[in-house]
mmCIF file with all atom_site columns, C-alpha atoms in Angstrom:
data_model
loop_
_atom_site.group_PDB
_atom_site.id
_atom_site.type_symbol
_atom_site.label_atom_id
_atom_site.label_alt_id
_atom_site.label_comp_id
_atom_site.label_asym_id
_atom_site.label_entity_id
_atom_site.label_seq_id
_atom_site.pdbx_PDB_ins_code
_atom_site.Cartn_x
_atom_site.Cartn_y
_atom_site.Cartn_z
_atom_site.occupancy
_atom_site.B_iso_or_equiv
_atom_site.pdbx_formal_charge
_atom_site.auth_seq_id
_atom_site.auth_comp_id
_atom_site.auth_asym_id
_atom_site.auth_atom_id
_atom_site.pdbx_PDB_model_num
ATOM 1   C CA . MET A 1 1   ? 30.648  2.972   -9.394  1.00 47.00 ? 420 MET A CA 1
ATOM 2   C CA . MET A 1 2   ? 31.040  6.469   -10.923 1.00 45.00 ? 421 MET A CA 1
ATOM 3   C CA . THR A 1 3   ? 34.356  8.021   -12.136 1.00 50.00 ? 422 THR A CA 1
ATOM 4   C CA . GLU A 1 4   ? 35.013  11.297  -11.313 1.00 50.00 ? 423 GLU A CA 1
ATOM 5   C CA . ASN A 1 5   ? 34.035  12.543  -14.449 1.00 50.00 ? 424 ASN A CA 1
ATOM 6   C CA . GLU A 1 6   ? 30.717  11.338  -14.429 1.00 53.00 ? 425 GLU A CA 1
ATOM 7   C CA . PHE A 1 7   ? 27.788  12.921  -12.370 1.00 46.00 ? 426 PHE A CA 1
ATOM 8   C CA . GLU A 1 8   ? 25.137  11.045  -11.216 1.00 53.00 ? 427 GLU A CA 1
ATOM 9   C CA . TYR A 1 9   ? 21.799  12.965  -12.338 1.00 49.00 ? 428 TYR A CA 1
ATOM 10  C CA . VAL A 1 10  ? 18.489  13.017  -9.941  1.00 48.00 ? 429 VAL A CA 1
ATOM 11  C CA . ALA A 1 11  ? 15.582  14.847  -11.134 1.00 45.00 ? 430 ALA A CA 1
ATOM 12  C CA . PRO A 1 12  ? 14.382  17.206  -8.527  1.00 45.00 ? 431 PRO A CA 1
ATOM 13  C CA . ALA A 1 13  ? 10.919  16.694  -6.624  1.00 48.00 ? 432 ALA A CA 1
ATOM 14  C CA . ILE A 1 14  ? 8.141   18.234  -8.553  1.00 50.00 ? 433 ILE A CA 1
ATOM 15  C CA . VAL A 1 15  ? 6.660   20.750  -6.744  1.00 49.00 ? 434 VAL A CA 1
ATOM 16  C CA . PHE A 1 16  ? 3.649   22.693  -8.145  1.00 51.00 ? 435 PHE A CA 1
ATOM 17  C CA . PRO A 1 17  ? 3.208   26.347  -6.748  1.00 54.00 ? 436 PRO A CA 1
ATOM 18  C CA . GLY A 1 18  ? 1.006   26.112  -3.433  1.00 58.00 ? 437 GLY A CA 1
ATOM 19  C CA . GLN A 1 19  ? 2.093   22.179  -3.300  1.00 62.00 ? 438 GLN A CA 1
ATOM 20  C CA . THR A 1 20  ? 3.935   21.425  -0.100  1.00 77.00 ? 439 THR A CA 1
ATOM 21  C CA . ALA A 1 21  ? 6.879   18.761  -0.135  1.00 80.00 ? 440 ALA A CA 1
ATOM 22  C CA . HIS A 1 22  ? 4.678   16.346  1.397   1.00 85.00 ? 441 HIS A CA 1
ATOM 23  C CA . GLU A 1 23  ? 2.082   16.649  -1.646  1.00 89.00 ? 442 GLU A CA 1
ATOM 24  C CA . ALA A 1 24  ? 4.917   16.164  -3.860  1.00 89.00 ? 443 ALA A CA 1
ATOM 25  C CA . ALA A 1 25  ? 6.026   13.170  -2.018  1.00 92.00 ? 444 ALA A CA 1
ATOM 26  C CA . TYR A 1 26  ? 2.701   11.644  -2.271  1.00 92.00 ? 445 TYR A CA 1
ATOM 27  C CA . ARG A 1 27  ? 2.317   12.525  -6.107  1.00 91.00 ? 446 ARG A CA 1
ATOM 28  C CA . THR A 1 28  ? 5.665   11.319  -6.886  1.00 92.00 ? 447 THR A CA 1
ATOM 29  C CA . ALA A 1 29  ? 5.414   7.956   -4.874  1.00 94.00 ? 448 ALA A CA 1
ATOM 30  C CA . HIS A 1 30  ? 1.921   7.483   -6.069  1.00 93.00 ? 449 HIS A CA 1
ATOM 31  C CA . ASP A 1 31  ? 3.344   7.797   -9.862  1.00 93.00 ? 450 ASP A CA 1
ATOM 32  C CA . LEU A 1 32  ? 6.101   5.411   -9.116  1.00 93.00 ? 451 LEU A CA 1
ATOM 33  C CA . LEU A 1 33  ? 3.905   3.026   -7.774  1.00 93.00 ? 452 LEU A CA 1
ATOM 34  C CA . SER A 1 34  ? 1.423   2.994   -10.508 1.00 92.00 ? 453 SER A CA 1
ATOM 35  C CA . ARG A 1 35  ? 4.321   2.022   -12.744 1.00 93.00 ? 454 ARG A CA 1
ATOM 36  C CA . ARG A 1 36  ? 5.818   -0.833  -10.328 1.00 95.00 ? 455 ARG A CA 1
ATOM 37  C CA . PHE A 1 37  ? 8.716   1.079   -9.345  1.00 95.00 ? 456 PHE A CA 1
ATOM 38  C CA . PRO A 1 38  ? 8.201   0.417   -5.296  1.00 96.00 ? 457 PRO A CA 1
ATOM 39  C CA . VAL A 1 39  ? 11.785  0.661   -4.008  1.00 96.00 ? 458 VAL A CA 1
ATOM 40  C CA . GLU A 1 40  ? 11.983  4.252   -5.607  1.00 95.00 ? 459 GLU A CA 1
ATOM 41  C CA . ALA A 1 41  ? 8.558   5.369   -3.785  1.00 96.00 ? 460 ALA A CA 1
ATOM 42  C CA . LEU A 1 42  ? 9.829   4.261   -0.521  1.00 97.00 ? 461 LEU A CA 1
ATOM 43  C CA . GLU A 1 43  ? 13.224  6.262   -1.284  1.00 96.00 ? 462 GLU A CA 1
ATOM 44  C CA . ILE A 1 44  ? 10.760  9.536   -1.669  1.00 95.00 ? 463 ILE A CA 1
ATOM 45  C CA . LEU A 1 45  ? 8.400   8.553   1.329   1.00 96.00 ? 464 LEU A CA 1
ATOM 46  C CA . GLU A 1 46  ? 10.894  7.617   4.143   1.00 96.00 ? 465 GLU A CA 1
ATOM 47  C CA . PRO A 1 47  ? 12.249  11.174  4.480   1.00 94.00 ? 466 PRO A CA 1
ATOM 48  C CA . ALA A 1 48  ? 8.706   12.643  4.222   1.00 94.00 ? 467 ALA A CA 1
ATOM 49  C CA . LEU A 1 49  ? 7.413   10.261  6.841   1.00 95.00 ? 468 LEU A CA 1
ATOM 50  C CA . ALA A 1 50  ? 10.130  11.266  9.166   1.00 95.00 ? 469 ALA A CA 1
ATOM 51  C CA . ASP A 1 51  ? 9.022   14.728  8.903   1.00 93.00 ? 470 ASP A CA 1
ATOM 52  C CA . ASP A 1 52  ? 5.445   13.855  9.342   1.00 93.00 ? 471 ASP A CA 1
ATOM 53  C CA . PRO A 1 53  ? 4.905   10.112  10.424  1.00 95.00 ? 472 PRO A CA 1
ATOM 54  C CA . ASP A 1 54  ? 1.110   10.501  11.024  1.00 95.00 ? 473 ASP A CA 1
ATOM 55  C CA . ASN A 1 55  ? 0.369   11.468  7.586   1.00 94.00 ? 474 ASN A CA 1
ATOM 56  C CA . ILE A 1 56  ? -2.362  8.946   6.452   1.00 94.00 ? 475 ILE A CA 1
ATOM 57  C CA . GLY A 1 57  ? -1.754  9.791   2.674   1.00 94.00 ? 476 GLY A CA 1
ATOM 58  C CA . LEU A 1 58  ? 2.027   8.727   3.067   1.00 95.00 ? 477 LEU A CA 1
ATOM 59  C CA . ARG A 1 59  ? 1.343   5.628   4.862   1.00 96.00 ? 478 ARG A CA 1
ATOM 60  C CA . SER A 1 60  ? -1.252  4.690   2.439   1.00 96.00 ? 479 SER A CA 1
ATOM 61  C CA . MET A 1 61  ? 1.446   4.820   -0.411  1.00 96.00 ? 480 MET A CA 1
ATOM 62  C CA . ARG A 1 62  ? 4.086   2.945   2.028   1.00 97.00 ? 481 ARG A CA 1
ATOM 63  C CA . ALA A 1 63  ? 1.627   0.430   2.396   1.00 97.00 ? 482 ALA A CA 1
ATOM 64  C CA . TRP A 1 64  ? 1.083   0.134   -1.251  1.00 97.00 ? 483 TRP A CA 1
ATOM 65  C CA . ALA A 1 65  ? 4.805   -0.043  -1.590  1.00 97.00 ? 484 ALA A CA 1
ATOM 66  C CA . TYR A 1 66  ? 5.130   -2.767  0.805   1.00 98.00 ? 485 TYR A CA 1
ATOM 67  C CA . MET A 1 67  ? 2.303   -5.149  -0.880  1.00 97.00 ? 486 MET A CA 1
ATOM 68  C CA . LEU A 1 68  ? 4.292   -4.603  -4.390  1.00 96.00 ? 487 LEU A CA 1
ATOM 69  C CA . ARG A 1 69  ? 7.413   -5.712  -2.916  1.00 97.00 ? 488 ARG A CA 1
ATOM 70  C CA . ALA A 1 70  ? 5.744   -8.491  -0.671  1.00 96.00 ? 489 ALA A CA 1
ATOM 71  C CA . GLN A 1 71  ? 6.975   -7.390  2.325   1.00 98.00 ? 490 GLN A CA 1
ATOM 72  C CA . LEU A 1 72  ? 3.696   -8.580  3.833   1.00 97.00 ? 491 LEU A CA 1
ATOM 73  C CA . ALA A 1 73  ? 4.416   -7.845  7.548   1.00 98.00 ? 492 ALA A CA 1
ATOM 74  C CA . LYS A 1 74  ? 5.399   -4.203  6.727   1.00 98.00 ? 493 LYS A CA 1
ATOM 75  C CA . ALA A 1 75  ? 2.227   -4.126  4.910   1.00 98.00 ? 494 ALA A CA 1
ATOM 76  C CA . GLU A 1 76  ? 0.061   -5.516  7.603   1.00 98.00 ? 495 GLU A CA 1
ATOM 77  C CA . THR A 1 77  ? 1.486   -3.331  10.041  1.00 98.00 ? 496 THR A CA 1
ATOM 78  C CA . GLU A 1 78  ? 0.846   0.015   7.973   1.00 97.00 ? 497 GLU A CA 1
ATOM 79  C CA . LEU A 1 79  ? -2.506  -1.394  7.155   1.00 97.00 ? 498 LEU A CA 1
ATOM 80  C CA . ARG A 1 80  ? -3.561  -1.814  10.575  1.00 98.00 ? 499 ARG A CA 1
ATOM 81  C CA . TRP A 1 81  ? -2.404  1.555   11.730  1.00 98.00 ? 500 TRP A CA 1
ATOM 82  C CA . LEU A 1 82  ? -4.228  3.239   8.718   1.00 97.00 ? 501 LEU A CA 1
ATOM 83  C CA . VAL A 1 83  ? -7.808  1.055   9.508   1.00 98.00 ? 502 VAL A CA 1
ATOM 84  C CA . GLU A 1 84  ? -7.404  1.755   13.504  1.00 98.00 ? 503 GLU A CA 1
ATOM 85  C CA . ARG A 1 85  ? -7.437  5.556   12.461  1.00 97.00 ? 504 ARG A CA 1
ATOM 86  C CA . ASP A 1 86  ? -10.086 5.440   9.689   1.00 96.00 ? 505 ASP A CA 1
ATOM 87  C CA . PRO A 1 87  ? -12.084 2.083   9.848   1.00 96.00 ? 506 PRO A CA 1
ATOM 88  C CA . SER A 1 88  ? -14.282 3.325   7.148   1.00 95.00 ? 507 SER A CA 1
ATOM 89  C CA . ASP A 1 89  ? -11.494 3.486   4.635   1.00 95.00 ? 508 ASP A CA 1
ATOM 90  C CA . ALA A 1 90  ? -12.536 0.811   2.045   1.00 95.00 ? 509 ALA A CA 1
ATOM 91  C CA . TRP A 1 91  ? -9.092  0.502   0.353   1.00 96.00 ? 510 TRP A CA 1
ATOM 92  C CA . SER A 1 92  ? -7.263  0.212   3.565   1.00 96.00 ? 511 SER A CA 1
ATOM 93  C CA . GLN A 1 93  ? -9.849  -2.747  4.733   1.00 97.00 ? 512 GLN A CA 1
ATOM 94  C CA . HIS A 1 94  ? -9.771  -4.322  1.278   1.00 96.00 ? 513 HIS A CA 1
ATOM 95  C CA . SER A 1 95  ? -5.827  -4.092  1.416   1.00 96.00 ? 514 SER A CA 1
ATOM 96  C CA . LEU A 1 96  ? -5.487  -5.413  4.600   1.00 97.00 ? 515 LEU A CA 1
ATOM 97  C CA . GLY A 1 97  ? -7.514  -8.487  3.833   1.00 97.00 ? 516 GLY A CA 1
ATOM 98  C CA . ARG A 1 98  ? -5.422  -9.267  0.728   1.00 97.00 ? 517 ARG A CA 1
ATOM 99  C CA . VAL A 1 99  ? -2.344  -8.962  2.913   1.00 98.00 ? 518 VAL A CA 1
ATOM 100 C CA . LEU A 1 100 ? -3.688  -11.272 5.240   1.00 98.00 ? 519 LEU A CA 1
ATOM 101 C CA . GLU A 1 101 ? -4.830  -13.900 2.409   1.00 97.00 ? 520 GLU A CA 1
ATOM 102 C CA . ARG A 1 102 ? -1.627  -13.660 0.851   1.00 97.00 ? 521 ARG A CA 1
ATOM 103 C CA . GLN A 1 103 ? -0.256  -14.881 4.004   1.00 97.00 ? 522 GLN A CA 1
ATOM 104 C CA . ASP A 1 104 ? -2.527  -17.756 3.789   1.00 97.00 ? 523 ASP A CA 1
ATOM 105 C CA . ARG A 1 105 ? -4.542  -16.231 7.081   1.00 98.00 ? 524 ARG A CA 1
ATOM 106 C CA . LEU A 1 106 ? -8.154  -16.765 5.471   1.00 97.00 ? 525 LEU A CA 1
ATOM 107 C CA . GLU A 1 107 ? -10.167 -16.361 8.512   1.00 97.00 ? 526 GLU A CA 1
ATOM 108 C CA . GLU A 1 108 ? -8.492  -13.055 9.639   1.00 98.00 ? 527 GLU A CA 1
ATOM 109 C CA . ALA A 1 109 ? -8.691  -11.873 5.817   1.00 98.00 ? 528 ALA A CA 1
ATOM 110 C CA . LEU A 1 110 ? -12.433 -12.700 5.517   1.00 97.00 ? 529 LEU A CA 1
ATOM 111 C CA . GLY A 1 111 ? -13.478 -9.731  8.110   1.00 97.00 ? 530 GLY A CA 1
ATOM 112 C CA . PRO A 1 112 ? -11.696 -6.780  6.337   1.00 98.00 ? 531 PRO A CA 1
ATOM 113 C CA . LEU A 1 113 ? -12.622 -8.048  2.668   1.00 97.00 ? 532 LEU A CA 1
ATOM 114 C CA . ARG A 1 114 ? -16.280 -8.162  3.560   1.00 98.00 ? 533 ARG A CA 1
ATOM 115 C CA . LEU A 1 115 ? -16.056 -4.512  5.308   1.00 97.00 ? 534 LEU A CA 1
ATOM 116 C CA . ALA A 1 116 ? -14.445 -3.236  2.340   1.00 96.00 ? 535 ALA A CA 1
ATOM 117 C CA . ALA A 1 117 ? -17.090 -4.943  -0.079  1.00 97.00 ? 536 ALA A CA 1
ATOM 118 C CA . VAL A 1 118 ? -20.160 -3.759  1.708   1.00 97.00 ? 537 VAL A CA 1
ATOM 119 C CA . MET A 1 119 ? -18.396 -0.258  2.107   1.00 96.00 ? 538 MET A CA 1
ATOM 120 C CA . SER A 1 120 ? -17.508 0.121   -1.492  1.00 94.00 ? 539 SER A CA 1
ATOM 121 C CA . ASP A 1 121 ? -19.867 -2.203  -3.406  1.00 95.00 ? 540 ASP A CA 1
ATOM 122 C CA . ASP A 1 122 ? -16.961 -2.650  -5.757  1.00 94.00 ? 541 ASP A CA 1
ATOM 123 C CA . TYR A 1 123 ? -17.015 -5.902  -7.906  1.00 95.00 ? 542 TYR A CA 1
ATOM 124 C CA . ASP A 1 124 ? -13.384 -6.688  -7.170  1.00 95.00 ? 543 ASP A CA 1
ATOM 125 C CA . HIS A 1 125 ? -13.972 -6.444  -3.390  1.00 96.00 ? 544 HIS A CA 1
ATOM 126 C CA . HIS A 1 126 ? -16.889 -8.788  -3.995  1.00 97.00 ? 545 HIS A CA 1
ATOM 127 C CA . ALA A 1 127 ? -14.669 -11.433 -5.862  1.00 96.00 ? 546 ALA A CA 1
ATOM 128 C CA . ALA A 1 128 ? -12.232 -11.400 -2.959  1.00 97.00 ? 547 ALA A CA 1
ATOM 129 C CA . VAL A 1 129 ? -14.902 -12.090 -0.331  1.00 97.00 ? 548 VAL A CA 1
ATOM 130 C CA . TYR A 1 130 ? -16.066 -15.019 -2.514  1.00 98.00 ? 549 TYR A CA 1
ATOM 131 C CA . ARG A 1 131 ? -12.301 -16.349 -3.527  1.00 97.00 ? 550 ARG A CA 1
ATOM 132 C CA . VAL A 1 132 ? -11.566 -16.236 0.480   1.00 97.00 ? 551 VAL A CA 1
ATOM 133 C CA . ARG A 1 133 ? -14.994 -17.995 1.297   1.00 97.00 ? 552 ARG A CA 1
ATOM 134 C CA . ASN A 1 134 ? -14.167 -20.723 -1.262  1.00 97.00 ? 553 ASN A CA 1
ATOM 135 C CA . ARG A 1 135 ? -10.638 -21.320 -0.216  1.00 97.00 ? 554 ARG A CA 1
ATOM 136 C CA . LEU A 1 136 ? -12.127 -21.786 3.457   1.00 96.00 ? 555 LEU A CA 1
ATOM 137 C CA . ALA A 1 137 ? -14.654 -24.272 2.433   1.00 95.00 ? 556 ALA A CA 1
ATOM 138 C CA . GLU A 1 138 ? -12.267 -26.272 0.128   1.00 95.00 ? 557 GLU A CA 1
ATOM 139 C CA . ARG A 1 139 ? -10.045 -26.543 3.405   1.00 92.00 ? 558 ARG A CA 1
ATOM 140 C CA . GLU A 1 140 ? -13.013 -27.895 5.546   1.00 89.00 ? 559 GLU A CA 1
ATOM 141 C CA . GLY A 1 141 ? -13.523 -30.172 3.081   1.00 80.00 ? 560 GLY A CA 1
#
């Protein structure tokens, strides 16, 4: 609670010449998320997404924020939307797989994880496929 002599200082959005408000929201959210401040990133993203609900970059940042907050159902909704718009996006495919894995929906997770691994040839993506396959094999006993 602030007293009447106190002021709440809020830094203005960083907008570089030629940069739109949505680009500034994306950059600011990315910076906050990379430093693991998902609540603050969501505060930046929500107004920008209210203006432009189909902005793929902003929706990606919101999915990342939900993942960091372990709001897995919300993250899944965002990621399914992103994958539907661009099935070739390896980040969205991998993230969807990870969100499904974190919900212990391993059979569903394997498809997006495999796609991401094939598309990116990234070590972490291949490791996720290996991990999920091993967990499924352990279940089958």
